[in-house]
């Protein structure tokens, strides 16, 4: 019985970052099968070439990998394959993404029911993607989205050097305590409180992550319906817009 | 960091088989602790606020009854816990005064899996409500242990398959077991005029070999037929999606879920 990580390839330029991150995740999981899905209408040959280059890298042991192509309906394939995987790896959206790529990402995050590792696609982060998972920050909120992502995240952070819990603090509300979920599992985590001001938590959260030199952020993803359209919540939107580290999210 | 199995004890007479089930599950999952939850229901539970006040005398009597019940549960727990701890397993006793549903949702949501006893009689309303709260209020997989069940399960697994989200989620939970089953049977229904079902992709993708058994039925496969087939195959665990009763579509499927919660005589791993 094998753990399965689905890697969603859409833009060719992001493929090396995604495959690198997925390989690291498989290592953190103590072994996993990678299922690589080329989910793009036009650039399948380019994705295939990028995949072949990555696969040809020297490794002590070959990785168990399967290659799939979904030129027809990439969105449906992402949801179908994603919901059967243990975890999905996808590129963080960019402003210059085509609408199809944006739709694909939203399908992975909002419709698959699975945790998604959102990877910064830019080339400058490539080296960091080989080693992330050593200093893990958890953006804590007492709600089901957070619980749903932290429970699977614990499978990948067992060997982390440091775990930080970042919890928002509102004036007049009780000061958040170490979450019971972590305390009862004896996770040696360090608690950091962030005051929530009128501007929300997004920027402060990322600042704190940098200050702590965290290399992986774990957080619940929030979205709500506005006029038939699913809109990301404030912190989710901010993190998706500018996170420069891998973020494990779940809706 | 050990995971958490939450075992909910309710009735002293089914406590031993429930704990045996939790212990067996822990053996399959490896590095886990077992948190055993006993809930004392407060006297005012079930009373609409402002409608009625519980007389002090009645309240005192109900509190005493609840204390006696949890003491009886603890008497079953203590020797079991001592034996497991001697073997190196982490075990905790958690007792709280709350409504059963509230406590189960709170504790269950942050557990990896919840273990409950199947209610012995359909009329046990608390147990039914507890099952409902855990299945539909926690987002977690639930292992339902029938009364008087023998401890061993998970060697021959029957999967009641529909290509829908709850069954997929149930399978992903079942895959957390470190001990692969010897045999996996997929039980899938087929209706006249529909293409015959195939083995679900999720199994092959996770490296599981399985045997397909097609159940023909024009009105959907009933819970009784699933159980009969599972027994015919010598299955010792049933894995299936759980469906709520409310919306029209789920109402139809809810029948199978309900049937299992009342009649399953083997452990059932369910997830909504």
Short mmCIF file of C-alpha atoms in Angstrom, two decimals:
data_model
loop_
_atom_site.label_atom_id
_atom_site.label_comp_id
_atom_site.label_asym_id
_atom_site.label_seq_id
_atom_site.Cartn_x
_atom_site.Cartn_y
_atom_site.Cartn_z
CA UNK A 1 0.00 0.00 0.00
CA UNK A 2 1.62 3.19 -1.15
CA UNK A 3 1.12 6.83 -0.39
CA UNK A 4 0.30 8.72 -3.60
CA UNK A 5 1.32 12.31 -4.33
CA UNK A 6 -0.29 13.88 -7.39
CA UNK A 7 1.83 16.54 -9.11
CA UNK A 8 -0.26 18.86 -11.26
CA UNK A 9 1.82 20.28 -14.11
CA UNK A 10 0.31 23.16 -16.04
CA UNK A 11 2.83 25.89 -16.92
CA UNK A 12 6.06 24.42 -18.30
CA UNK A 13 8.25 26.92 -16.46
CA UNK A 14 6.89 25.74 -13.12
CA UNK A 15 7.41 22.03 -13.77
CA UNK A 16 10.96 21.71 -12.34
CA UNK A 17 9.95 23.44 -9.07
CA UNK A 18 6.87 21.23 -8.65
CA UNK A 19 8.71 17.99 -9.32
CA UNK A 20 11.52 18.99 -6.96
CA UNK A 21 9.05 19.83 -4.20
CA UNK A 22 7.15 16.58 -4.74
CA UNK A 23 10.35 14.57 -4.51
CA UNK A 24 11.18 16.25 -1.20
CA UNK A 25 7.67 15.58 0.08
CA UNK A 26 7.99 11.91 -0.81
CA UNK A 27 11.22 11.86 1.19
CA UNK A 28 9.48 13.52 4.17
CA UNK A 29 6.68 10.91 3.93
CA UNK A 30 9.25 8.12 4.11
CA UNK A 31 8.48 7.09 0.54
CA UNK A 32 5.59 7.71 -1.83
CA UNK A 33 4.53 7.12 -5.39
CA UNK A 34 4.48 10.26 -7.52
CA UNK A 35 1.69 10.50 -10.02
CA UNK A 36 2.51 13.28 -12.46
CA UNK A 37 -0.38 14.79 -14.39
CA UNK A 38 0.18 17.02 -17.40
CA UNK A 39 -3.01 19.05 -17.15
CA UNK A 40 -2.68 21.54 -19.98
CA UNK A 41 -4.44 21.85 -23.27
CA UNK A 42 -1.46 22.83 -25.43
CA UNK A 43 1.92 22.43 -23.80
CA UNK A 44 1.92 18.67 -23.23
CA UNK A 45 5.10 18.00 -25.31
CA UNK A 46 7.01 20.70 -23.38
CA UNK A 47 5.82 19.29 -20.05
CA UNK A 48 6.83 15.82 -21.16
CA UNK A 49 10.32 17.11 -21.96
CA UNK A 50 10.62 18.89 -18.59
CA UNK A 51 9.50 15.72 -16.84
CA UNK A 52 12.07 13.63 -18.74
CA UNK A 53 14.87 16.04 -17.76
CA UNK A 54 13.87 15.83 -14.11
CA UNK A 55 13.56 12.06 -14.22
CA UNK A 56 17.05 11.76 -15.75
CA UNK A 57 18.68 13.39 -12.72
CA UNK A 58 21.08 11.05 -10.93
CA UNK A 59 19.54 9.41 -7.85
CA UNK A 60 20.67 6.63 -5.54
CA UNK A 61 17.42 4.77 -6.25
CA UNK A 62 14.84 5.30 -8.97
CA UNK A 63 11.66 7.03 -7.82
CA UNK A 64 8.34 5.28 -8.32
CA UNK A 65 6.67 7.65 -10.80
CA UNK A 66 3.73 7.45 -13.18
CA UNK A 67 3.05 9.89 -16.00
CA UNK A 68 -0.46 10.89 -17.11
CA UNK A 69 -1.71 13.32 -19.71
CA UNK A 70 -5.02 15.14 -19.67
CA UNK A 71 -5.17 17.34 -22.74
CA UNK A 72 -8.95 17.24 -23.00
CA UNK A 73 -10.49 18.34 -19.73
CA UNK A 74 -7.64 19.17 -17.40
CA UNK A 75 -9.93 20.43 -14.64
CA UNK A 76 -11.92 17.18 -14.44
CA UNK A 77 -8.73 15.13 -14.46
CA UNK A 78 -7.24 17.21 -11.64
CA UNK A 79 -10.32 16.70 -9.48
CA UNK A 80 -10.66 12.99 -10.28
CA UNK A 81 -7.00 12.07 -9.80
CA UNK A 82 -6.53 14.56 -6.98
CA UNK A 83 -9.35 13.21 -4.86
CA UNK A 84 -7.83 9.72 -5.01
CA UNK A 85 -4.35 10.88 -3.98
CA UNK A 86 -3.09 11.48 -0.45
CA UNK A 87 -1.81 14.90 -1.34
CA UNK A 88 -1.58 17.24 -4.34
CA UNK A 89 1.35 19.41 -5.39
CA UNK A 90 0.44 22.46 -7.48
CA UNK A 91 2.06 25.73 -8.48
CA UNK A 92 1.15 28.94 -6.69
CA UNK A 93 -0.98 31.01 -9.05
CA UNK A 94 0.60 34.00 -10.79
CA UNK A 95 -0.98 37.11 -12.25
CA UNK A 96 0.21 36.15 -15.72
CA UNK A 97 -1.38 32.70 -15.57
CA UNK A 98 -3.89 31.88 -18.28
CA UNK A 99 -7.52 31.48 -17.13
CA UNK A 100 -7.20 27.73 -17.73
CA UNK A 101 -4.27 27.51 -15.29
CA UNK A 102 -6.19 29.50 -12.68
CA UNK A 103 -9.20 27.24 -13.08
CA UNK A 104 -6.98 24.20 -12.70
CA UNK A 105 -5.46 25.49 -9.48
CA UNK A 106 -8.84 26.33 -7.99
CA UNK A 107 -10.10 22.87 -8.88
CA UNK A 108 -7.15 21.29 -7.08
CA UNK A 109 -7.56 23.44 -3.97
CA UNK A 110 -11.33 23.80 -3.69
CA UNK A 111 -12.77 20.65 -5.25
CA UNK A 112 -10.39 17.80 -4.54
CA UNK A 113 -11.00 17.53 -0.76
CA UNK A 114 -7.25 16.90 -0.39
CA UNK A 115 -4.37 18.86 1.13
CA UNK A 116 -2.48 20.81 -1.53
CA UNK A 117 1.18 21.79 -1.35
CA UNK A 118 1.25 25.19 -3.04
CA UNK A 119 4.74 25.66 -4.45
CA UNK A 120 6.31 28.99 -5.46
CA UNK A 121 7.06 28.41 -9.14
CA UNK A 122 9.87 30.93 -9.56
CA UNK A 123 13.30 29.50 -10.26
CA UNK A 124 15.03 31.36 -7.38
CA UNK A 125 13.29 29.08 -4.84
CA UNK A 126 14.42 25.84 -6.45
CA UNK A 127 17.23 25.09 -3.99
CA UNK A 128 14.99 25.71 -0.99
CA UNK A 129 12.50 23.21 -2.42
CA UNK A 130 15.02 20.40 -2.06
CA UNK A 131 15.20 20.80 1.71
CA UNK A 132 11.94 22.28 3.03
CA UNK A 133 10.13 20.69 5.97
CA UNK A 134 12.79 21.32 8.60
CA UNK A 135 11.24 24.42 10.17
CA UNK A 136 7.47 24.23 9.95
CA UNK A 137 5.06 27.06 10.77
CA UNK A 138 1.40 26.27 11.39
CA UNK A 139 -1.07 29.15 11.02
CA UNK A 140 -3.53 28.13 13.70
CA UNK A 141 -7.24 28.89 13.84
CA UNK A 142 -9.67 26.93 15.94
CA UNK A 143 -11.77 25.61 13.07
CA UNK A 144 -12.32 22.64 10.82
CA UNK A 145 -10.23 23.89 7.86
CA UNK A 146 -7.17 24.16 10.07
CA UNK A 147 -7.74 20.77 11.71
CA UNK A 148 -8.28 19.19 8.30
CA UNK A 149 -4.87 20.38 7.08
CA UNK A 150 -2.84 19.96 10.27
CA UNK A 151 -3.79 16.29 10.75
CA UNK A 152 -2.35 15.17 7.39
CA UNK A 153 0.55 17.65 7.70
CA UNK A 154 1.77 15.81 10.80
CA UNK A 155 2.67 12.84 8.61
CA UNK A 156 5.27 15.01 6.88
CA UNK A 157 6.68 16.95 9.81
CA UNK A 158 7.65 14.06 12.11
CA UNK A 159 11.34 14.77 11.58
CA UNK A 160 11.17 18.58 11.62
CA UNK A 161 13.75 20.42 13.75
CA UNK A 162 11.22 23.04 14.83
CA UNK A 163 7.47 23.50 14.70
CA UNK A 164 5.96 26.95 15.25
CA UNK A 165 2.32 27.67 15.95
CA UNK A 166 1.27 31.13 14.79
CA UNK A 167 -2.07 32.11 16.27
CA UNK A 168 -3.93 35.37 15.75
CA UNK A 169 -4.95 37.28 18.84
CA UNK A 170 -7.90 39.69 18.91
CA UNK A 171 -8.25 42.40 21.54
CA UNK A 172 -10.73 41.43 24.24
CA UNK A 173 -10.63 37.74 23.32
CA UNK A 174 -8.96 35.02 25.39
CA UNK A 175 -5.29 34.50 24.57
CA UNK A 176 -4.96 31.37 22.41
CA UNK A 177 -3.34 28.37 24.11
CA UNK A 178 -1.30 25.57 22.54
CA UNK A 179 -3.83 23.66 20.39
CA UNK A 180 -4.99 20.41 22.02
CA UNK A 181 -4.46 18.61 18.71
CA UNK A 182 -0.71 19.24 18.97
CA UNK A 183 -0.38 18.96 22.74
CA UNK A 184 -1.97 15.51 22.89
CA UNK A 185 0.36 14.29 20.14
CA UNK A 186 3.33 15.64 22.11
CA UNK A 187 4.44 17.86 19.25
CA UNK A 188 7.14 20.08 20.74
CA UNK A 189 5.89 23.30 19.20
CA UNK A 190 6.70 26.90 19.96
CA UNK A 191 3.73 29.25 20.22
CA UNK A 192 3.80 32.74 18.68
CA UNK A 193 0.90 35.15 19.03
CA UNK A 194 0.13 37.68 16.31
CA UNK A 195 -2.15 40.60 17.14
CA UNK A 196 -4.92 40.88 14.55
CA UNK A 197 -5.31 44.50 13.53
CA UNK A 198 -7.74 46.15 11.11
CA UNK A 199 -5.50 45.13 8.19
CA UNK A 200 -5.95 41.41 8.86
CA UNK A 201 -3.32 38.79 9.42
CA UNK A 202 -1.88 38.08 5.97
CA UNK A 203 1.19 40.34 5.95
CA UNK A 204 2.07 39.78 9.60
CA UNK A 205 1.82 36.05 9.08
CA UNK A 206 4.33 36.05 6.23
CA UNK A 207 6.62 38.47 8.15
CA UNK A 208 6.60 36.12 11.13
CA UNK A 209 7.30 33.12 8.93
CA UNK A 210 10.38 34.94 7.59
CA UNK A 211 11.51 36.03 11.03
CA UNK A 212 11.39 32.40 12.24
CA UNK A 213 13.15 31.15 9.08
CA UNK A 214 10.32 28.70 8.53
CA UNK A 215 10.58 26.74 5.29
CA UNK A 216 7.03 25.30 5.19
CA UNK A 217 3.74 26.94 6.12
CA UNK A 218 0.67 24.88 7.00
CA UNK A 219 -2.73 26.59 6.96
CA UNK A 220 -6.42 26.09 6.29
CA UNK A 221 -7.70 27.62 3.05
CA UNK A 222 -10.79 29.79 3.19
CA UNK A 223 -13.19 30.69 0.44
CA UNK A 224 -16.74 31.97 0.35
CA UNK A 225 -19.36 32.45 -2.32
CA UNK A 226 -19.97 35.92 -3.61
CA UNK A 227 -22.47 36.29 -6.46
CA UNK A 228 -22.02 32.71 -7.72
CA UNK A 229 -18.28 33.12 -7.55
CA UNK A 230 -16.01 31.44 -5.07
CA UNK A 231 -13.72 34.07 -3.58
CA UNK A 232 -10.68 33.26 -1.43
CA UNK A 233 -10.67 34.54 2.15
CA UNK A 234 -8.33 37.42 3.05
CA UNK A 235 -5.37 35.54 4.51
CA UNK A 236 -5.65 32.78 1.91
CA UNK A 237 -5.64 35.36 -0.87
CA UNK A 238 -2.64 37.16 0.56
CA UNK A 239 -0.61 33.98 1.00
CA UNK A 240 -1.52 32.76 -2.49
CA UNK A 241 -0.45 36.11 -3.90
CA UNK A 242 3.00 36.31 -2.39
CA UNK A 243 4.18 33.26 -0.43
CA UNK A 244 7.85 32.64 -1.17
CA UNK A 245 7.88 29.22 0.52
CA UNK A 246 5.83 26.05 0.03
CA UNK A 247 2.43 26.24 1.75
CA UNK A 248 0.38 23.19 2.64
CA UNK A 249 -3.27 24.23 2.38
CA UNK A 250 -6.63 22.55 2.53
CA UNK A 251 -10.09 23.85 1.92
CA UNK B 1 4.45 12.33 17.49
CA UNK B 2 1.90 9.61 18.09
CA UNK B 3 -1.45 9.81 16.31
CA UNK B 4 -4.70 9.56 18.26
CA UNK B 5 -7.42 6.91 18.23
CA UNK B 6 -10.46 8.21 20.09
CA UNK B 7 -12.44 5.34 21.62
CA UNK B 8 -15.84 6.39 22.89
CA UNK B 9 -17.17 4.31 25.76
CA UNK B 10 -20.86 4.53 26.44
CA UNK B 11 -22.33 1.29 27.74
CA UNK B 12 -20.45 -0.82 30.27
CA UNK B 13 -21.65 -4.06 28.65
CA UNK B 14 -20.07 -3.22 25.28
CA UNK B 15 -16.97 -1.50 26.69
CA UNK B 16 -14.72 -4.57 26.55
CA UNK B 17 -15.38 -5.31 22.86
CA UNK B 18 -14.93 -1.63 22.01
CA UNK B 19 -11.57 -1.44 23.77
CA UNK B 20 -10.47 -4.67 22.10
CA UNK B 21 -11.37 -3.13 18.74
CA UNK B 22 -9.40 0.05 19.50
CA UNK B 23 -6.43 -2.03 20.61
CA UNK B 24 -6.48 -4.06 17.42
CA UNK B 25 -6.73 -0.91 15.33
CA UNK B 26 -3.76 0.60 17.17
CA UNK B 27 -1.73 -2.45 16.21
CA UNK B 28 -2.54 -1.73 12.56
CA UNK B 29 -1.67 1.97 12.74
CA UNK B 30 1.62 1.70 14.60
CA UNK B 31 2.63 4.86 16.41
CA UNK B 32 -0.69 5.85 17.99
CA UNK B 33 -2.09 6.48 21.42
CA UNK B 34 -5.60 5.53 22.47
CA UNK B 35 -7.66 8.26 24.11
CA UNK B 36 -10.68 6.71 25.80
CA UNK B 37 -13.56 9.13 26.19
CA UNK B 38 -16.36 8.78 28.73
CA UNK B 39 -19.00 11.51 28.80
CA UNK B 40 -21.20 12.26 31.79
CA UNK B 41 -24.40 13.76 30.44
CA UNK B 42 -25.53 16.71 32.58
CA UNK B 43 -29.07 16.53 34.04
CA UNK B 44 -30.26 19.49 31.99
CA UNK B 45 -29.22 17.94 28.63
CA UNK B 46 -32.13 17.49 26.29
CA UNK B 47 -34.25 20.13 27.95
CA UNK B 48 -35.16 23.19 25.92
CA UNK B 49 -33.78 26.28 27.70
CA UNK B 50 -36.42 28.19 29.60
CA UNK B 51 -39.03 25.52 29.07
CA UNK B 52 -38.46 23.51 32.15
CA UNK B 53 -36.20 23.46 35.15
CA UNK B 54 -34.89 20.16 36.44
CA UNK B 55 -35.84 19.82 40.11
CA UNK B 56 -32.75 19.61 42.31
CA UNK B 57 -33.66 16.16 43.56
CA UNK B 58 -33.92 14.81 40.01
CA UNK B 59 -30.72 16.55 39.00
CA UNK B 60 -28.81 15.00 41.88
CA UNK B 61 -30.15 11.56 41.04
CA UNK B 62 -29.23 11.87 37.36
CA UNK B 63 -25.72 13.07 38.21
CA UNK B 64 -25.26 10.07 40.49
CA UNK B 65 -26.45 7.69 37.77
CA UNK B 66 -23.98 9.19 35.33
CA UNK B 67 -21.17 8.90 37.87
CA UNK B 68 -22.03 5.26 38.44
CA UNK B 69 -22.09 4.57 34.71
CA UNK B 70 -18.69 6.20 34.11
CA UNK B 71 -17.28 4.39 37.15
CA UNK B 72 -18.44 1.12 35.62
CA UNK B 73 -16.77 2.11 32.34
CA UNK B 74 -13.58 2.97 34.17
CA UNK B 75 -13.62 -0.41 35.89
CA UNK B 76 -13.47 -2.04 32.44
CA UNK B 77 -10.88 0.46 31.24
CA UNK B 78 -8.38 0.23 34.12
CA UNK B 79 -7.11 -3.35 33.77
CA UNK B 80 -7.11 -3.07 29.97
CA UNK B 81 -5.09 0.17 30.15
CA UNK B 82 -2.60 -1.35 32.60
CA UNK B 83 -2.01 -4.26 30.23
CA UNK B 84 -1.50 -1.99 27.20
CA UNK B 85 0.76 0.41 29.06
CA UNK B 86 2.89 -2.51 30.18
CA UNK B 87 3.29 -3.28 26.48
CA UNK B 88 4.41 0.28 25.77
CA UNK B 89 1.15 1.64 24.31
CA UNK B 90 0.17 5.16 25.29
CA UNK B 91 -3.35 5.19 26.75
CA UNK B 92 -5.39 8.05 28.26
CA UNK B 93 -8.67 8.21 30.16
CA UNK B 94 -10.66 11.31 29.29
CA UNK B 95 -13.81 12.06 31.25
CA UNK B 96 -15.95 15.11 30.80
CA UNK B 97 -19.43 16.38 31.61
CA UNK B 98 -21.07 17.56 28.40
CA UNK B 99 -23.67 16.58 25.87
CA UNK B 100 -22.49 13.44 24.10
CA UNK B 101 -22.72 14.98 20.63
CA UNK B 102 -20.78 18.09 21.64
CA UNK B 103 -18.00 16.13 23.33
CA UNK B 104 -17.71 13.70 20.42
CA UNK B 105 -17.49 16.46 17.83
CA UNK B 106 -14.89 18.34 19.85
CA UNK B 107 -12.66 15.36 20.65
CA UNK B 108 -13.39 13.43 17.48
CA UNK B 109 -12.49 16.28 15.10
CA UNK B 110 -8.89 16.28 16.22
CA UNK B 111 -8.46 12.50 16.40
CA UNK B 112 -7.11 10.49 13.50
CA UNK B 113 -9.93 7.99 13.77
CA UNK B 114 -12.89 7.50 16.10
CA UNK B 115 -13.97 4.09 17.40
CA UNK B 116 -17.56 3.57 18.56
CA UNK B 117 -19.78 0.67 19.54
CA UNK B 118 -22.67 -0.19 17.29
CA UNK B 119 -25.83 0.40 19.31
CA UNK B 120 -27.21 -2.92 20.50
CA UNK B 121 -30.83 -2.04 19.87
CA UNK B 122 -32.13 0.42 17.34
CA UNK B 123 -34.07 2.15 20.10
CA UNK B 124 -30.95 3.45 21.84
CA UNK B 125 -31.39 7.02 20.76
CA UNK B 126 -28.27 8.45 22.41
CA UNK B 127 -26.07 6.00 20.60
CA UNK B 128 -27.70 6.79 17.26
CA UNK B 129 -27.29 10.52 17.85
CA UNK B 130 -23.67 9.99 18.87
CA UNK B 131 -22.97 8.03 15.69
CA UNK B 132 -24.59 10.72 13.62
CA UNK B 133 -22.58 13.47 15.32
CA UNK B 134 -19.30 11.68 14.74
CA UNK B 135 -19.97 10.61 11.16
CA UNK B 136 -21.28 13.92 9.91
CA UNK B 137 -19.84 16.44 12.36
CA UNK B 138 -16.15 15.55 12.59
CA UNK B 139 -14.81 14.96 9.04
CA UNK B 140 -13.02 11.88 10.46
CA UNK B 141 -13.18 8.16 9.68
CA UNK B 142 -15.23 6.14 12.15
CA UNK B 143 -14.78 2.49 13.04
CA UNK B 144 -18.02 0.96 14.30
CA UNK B 145 -17.53 -2.15 16.43
CA UNK B 146 -20.49 -4.52 16.80
CA UNK B 147 -21.37 -5.75 20.28
CA UNK B 148 -19.59 -8.95 21.22
CA UNK B 149 -17.21 -8.69 18.27
CA UNK B 150 -14.01 -10.71 18.31
CA UNK B 151 -10.98 -8.46 18.26
CA UNK B 152 -9.33 -9.45 15.01
CA UNK B 153 -10.19 -7.63 11.77
CA UNK B 154 -8.53 -6.19 8.69
CA UNK B 155 -7.17 -9.37 7.11
CA UNK B 156 -10.03 -9.82 4.64
CA UNK B 157 -11.50 -6.46 3.76
CA UNK B 158 -14.72 -5.89 1.84
CA UNK B 159 -15.14 -2.48 0.24
CA UNK B 160 -18.70 -1.37 -0.55
CA UNK B 161 -17.84 0.72 -3.58
CA UNK B 162 -19.60 3.63 -5.26
CA UNK B 163 -17.55 6.02 -7.33
CA UNK B 164 -18.32 8.93 -5.03
CA UNK B 165 -16.53 11.10 -2.51
CA UNK B 166 -17.49 9.31 0.75
CA UNK B 167 -16.27 5.90 -0.48
CA UNK B 168 -13.05 7.48 -1.80
CA UNK B 169 -12.46 9.15 1.56
CA UNK B 170 -13.16 5.91 3.41
CA UNK B 171 -10.61 4.06 1.25
CA UNK B 172 -7.95 6.71 1.83
CA UNK B 173 -8.46 6.30 5.59
CA UNK B 174 -8.27 2.51 5.35
CA UNK B 175 -4.93 2.88 3.55
CA UNK B 176 -3.39 4.32 6.73
CA UNK B 177 -3.07 0.77 8.01
CA UNK B 178 0.55 -0.35 8.13
CA UNK B 179 -0.47 -3.96 7.77
CA UNK B 180 -1.74 -4.69 4.28
CA UNK B 181 -4.80 -6.97 4.14
CA UNK B 182 -4.43 -10.46 2.73
CA UNK B 183 -7.47 -10.02 0.56
CA UNK B 184 -9.55 -7.07 -0.63
CA UNK B 185 -13.00 -7.58 -2.13
CA UNK B 186 -14.79 -4.82 -3.96
CA UNK B 187 -18.57 -5.09 -3.76
CA UNK B 188 -20.19 -2.91 -6.39
CA UNK B 189 -23.80 -2.74 -7.45
CA UNK B 190 -24.97 -2.71 -11.05
CA UNK B 191 -28.37 -1.74 -12.39
CA UNK B 192 -29.94 -3.10 -15.56
CA UNK B 193 -28.76 -1.15 -18.58
CA UNK B 194 -25.73 0.30 -16.83
CA UNK B 195 -22.18 -0.61 -17.84
CA UNK B 196 -20.66 -3.21 -15.52
CA UNK B 197 -18.52 -1.74 -12.73
CA UNK B 198 -14.73 -2.06 -12.87
CA UNK B 199 -12.20 -2.20 -10.08
CA UNK B 200 -11.81 1.34 -8.71
CA UNK B 201 -8.70 3.20 -9.93
CA UNK B 202 -7.87 4.30 -6.40
CA UNK B 203 -6.90 0.76 -5.43
CA UNK B 204 -4.47 0.13 -8.29
CA UNK B 205 -2.96 3.60 -7.83
CA UNK B 206 -2.17 2.81 -4.21
CA UNK B 207 -0.82 -0.60 -5.08
CA UNK B 208 -3.73 -2.71 -3.81
CA UNK B 209 -4.79 -5.88 -5.59
CA UNK B 210 -8.52 -6.60 -5.26
CA UNK B 211 -11.23 -8.94 -6.41
CA UNK B 212 -14.41 -7.51 -7.93
CA UNK B 213 -17.84 -8.84 -6.97
CA UNK B 214 -20.82 -7.40 -8.76
CA UNK B 215 -24.15 -7.35 -6.97
CA UNK B 216 -27.10 -7.07 -9.30
CA UNK B 217 -30.08 -5.17 -8.11
CA UNK B 218 -32.66 -3.06 -9.82
CA UNK B 219 -33.41 -0.97 -6.72
CA UNK B 220 -29.89 -0.39 -5.49
CA UNK B 221 -27.97 -2.79 -3.31
CA UNK B 222 -29.43 -3.15 0.16
CA UNK B 223 -27.50 -3.25 3.40
CA UNK B 224 -28.64 -6.82 4.02
CA UNK B 225 -27.25 -7.95 0.65
CA UNK B 226 -23.91 -6.25 1.32
CA UNK B 227 -23.63 -7.95 4.70
CA UNK B 228 -24.60 -11.31 3.23
CA UNK B 229 -21.96 -11.01 0.51
CA UNK B 230 -19.31 -9.83 2.98
CA UNK B 231 -19.98 -12.90 5.10
CA UNK B 232 -20.02 -15.23 2.12
CA UNK B 233 -16.52 -13.98 1.29
CA UNK B 234 -15.32 -14.40 4.86
CA UNK B 235 -14.65 -10.66 5.21
CA UNK B 236 -13.73 -9.41 8.69
CA UNK B 237 -13.97 -5.66 7.97
CA UNK B 238 -16.32 -3.61 5.81
CA UNK B 239 -15.17 -0.26 4.41
CA UNK B 240 -17.81 2.12 3.03
CA UNK B 241 -18.87 5.71 2.56
CA UNK B 242 -21.47 7.05 4.97
CA UNK B 243 -24.44 9.06 3.78
CA UNK B 244 -26.73 11.37 5.68
CA UNK B 245 -30.48 11.09 5.47
CA UNK B 246 -31.55 14.62 4.64
CA UNK B 247 -31.26 15.65 0.96
CA UNK B 248 -33.31 13.50 -1.40
CA UNK B 249 -30.36 11.77 -3.01
CA UNK B 250 -28.63 11.06 0.25
CA UNK B 251 -31.87 9.81 1.73
CA UNK B 252 -31.87 6.89 -0.69
CA UNK B 253 -28.31 5.94 0.18
CA UNK B 254 -28.74 6.71 3.83
CA UNK B 255 -30.71 3.48 4.06
CA UNK B 256 -27.57 1.36 3.67
CA UNK B 257 -25.68 3.48 6.20
CA UNK B 258 -28.57 3.17 8.64
CA UNK B 259 -28.83 -0.56 8.10
CA UNK B 260 -25.13 -1.01 8.92
CA UNK B 261 -25.34 1.15 12.02
CA UNK B 262 -28.15 -1.07 13.29
CA UNK B 263 -27.28 -4.53 12.02
CA UNK B 264 -23.64 -4.85 10.95
CA UNK B 265 -22.16 -7.86 12.74
CA UNK B 266 -18.59 -7.11 11.64
CA UNK B 267 -16.51 -3.96 12.21
CA UNK B 268 -17.32 -1.23 9.68
CA UNK B 269 -14.99 1.61 8.75
CA UNK B 270 -17.15 4.50 7.56
CA UNK B 271 -16.51 8.01 6.42
CA UNK B 272 -18.75 10.72 5.13
#
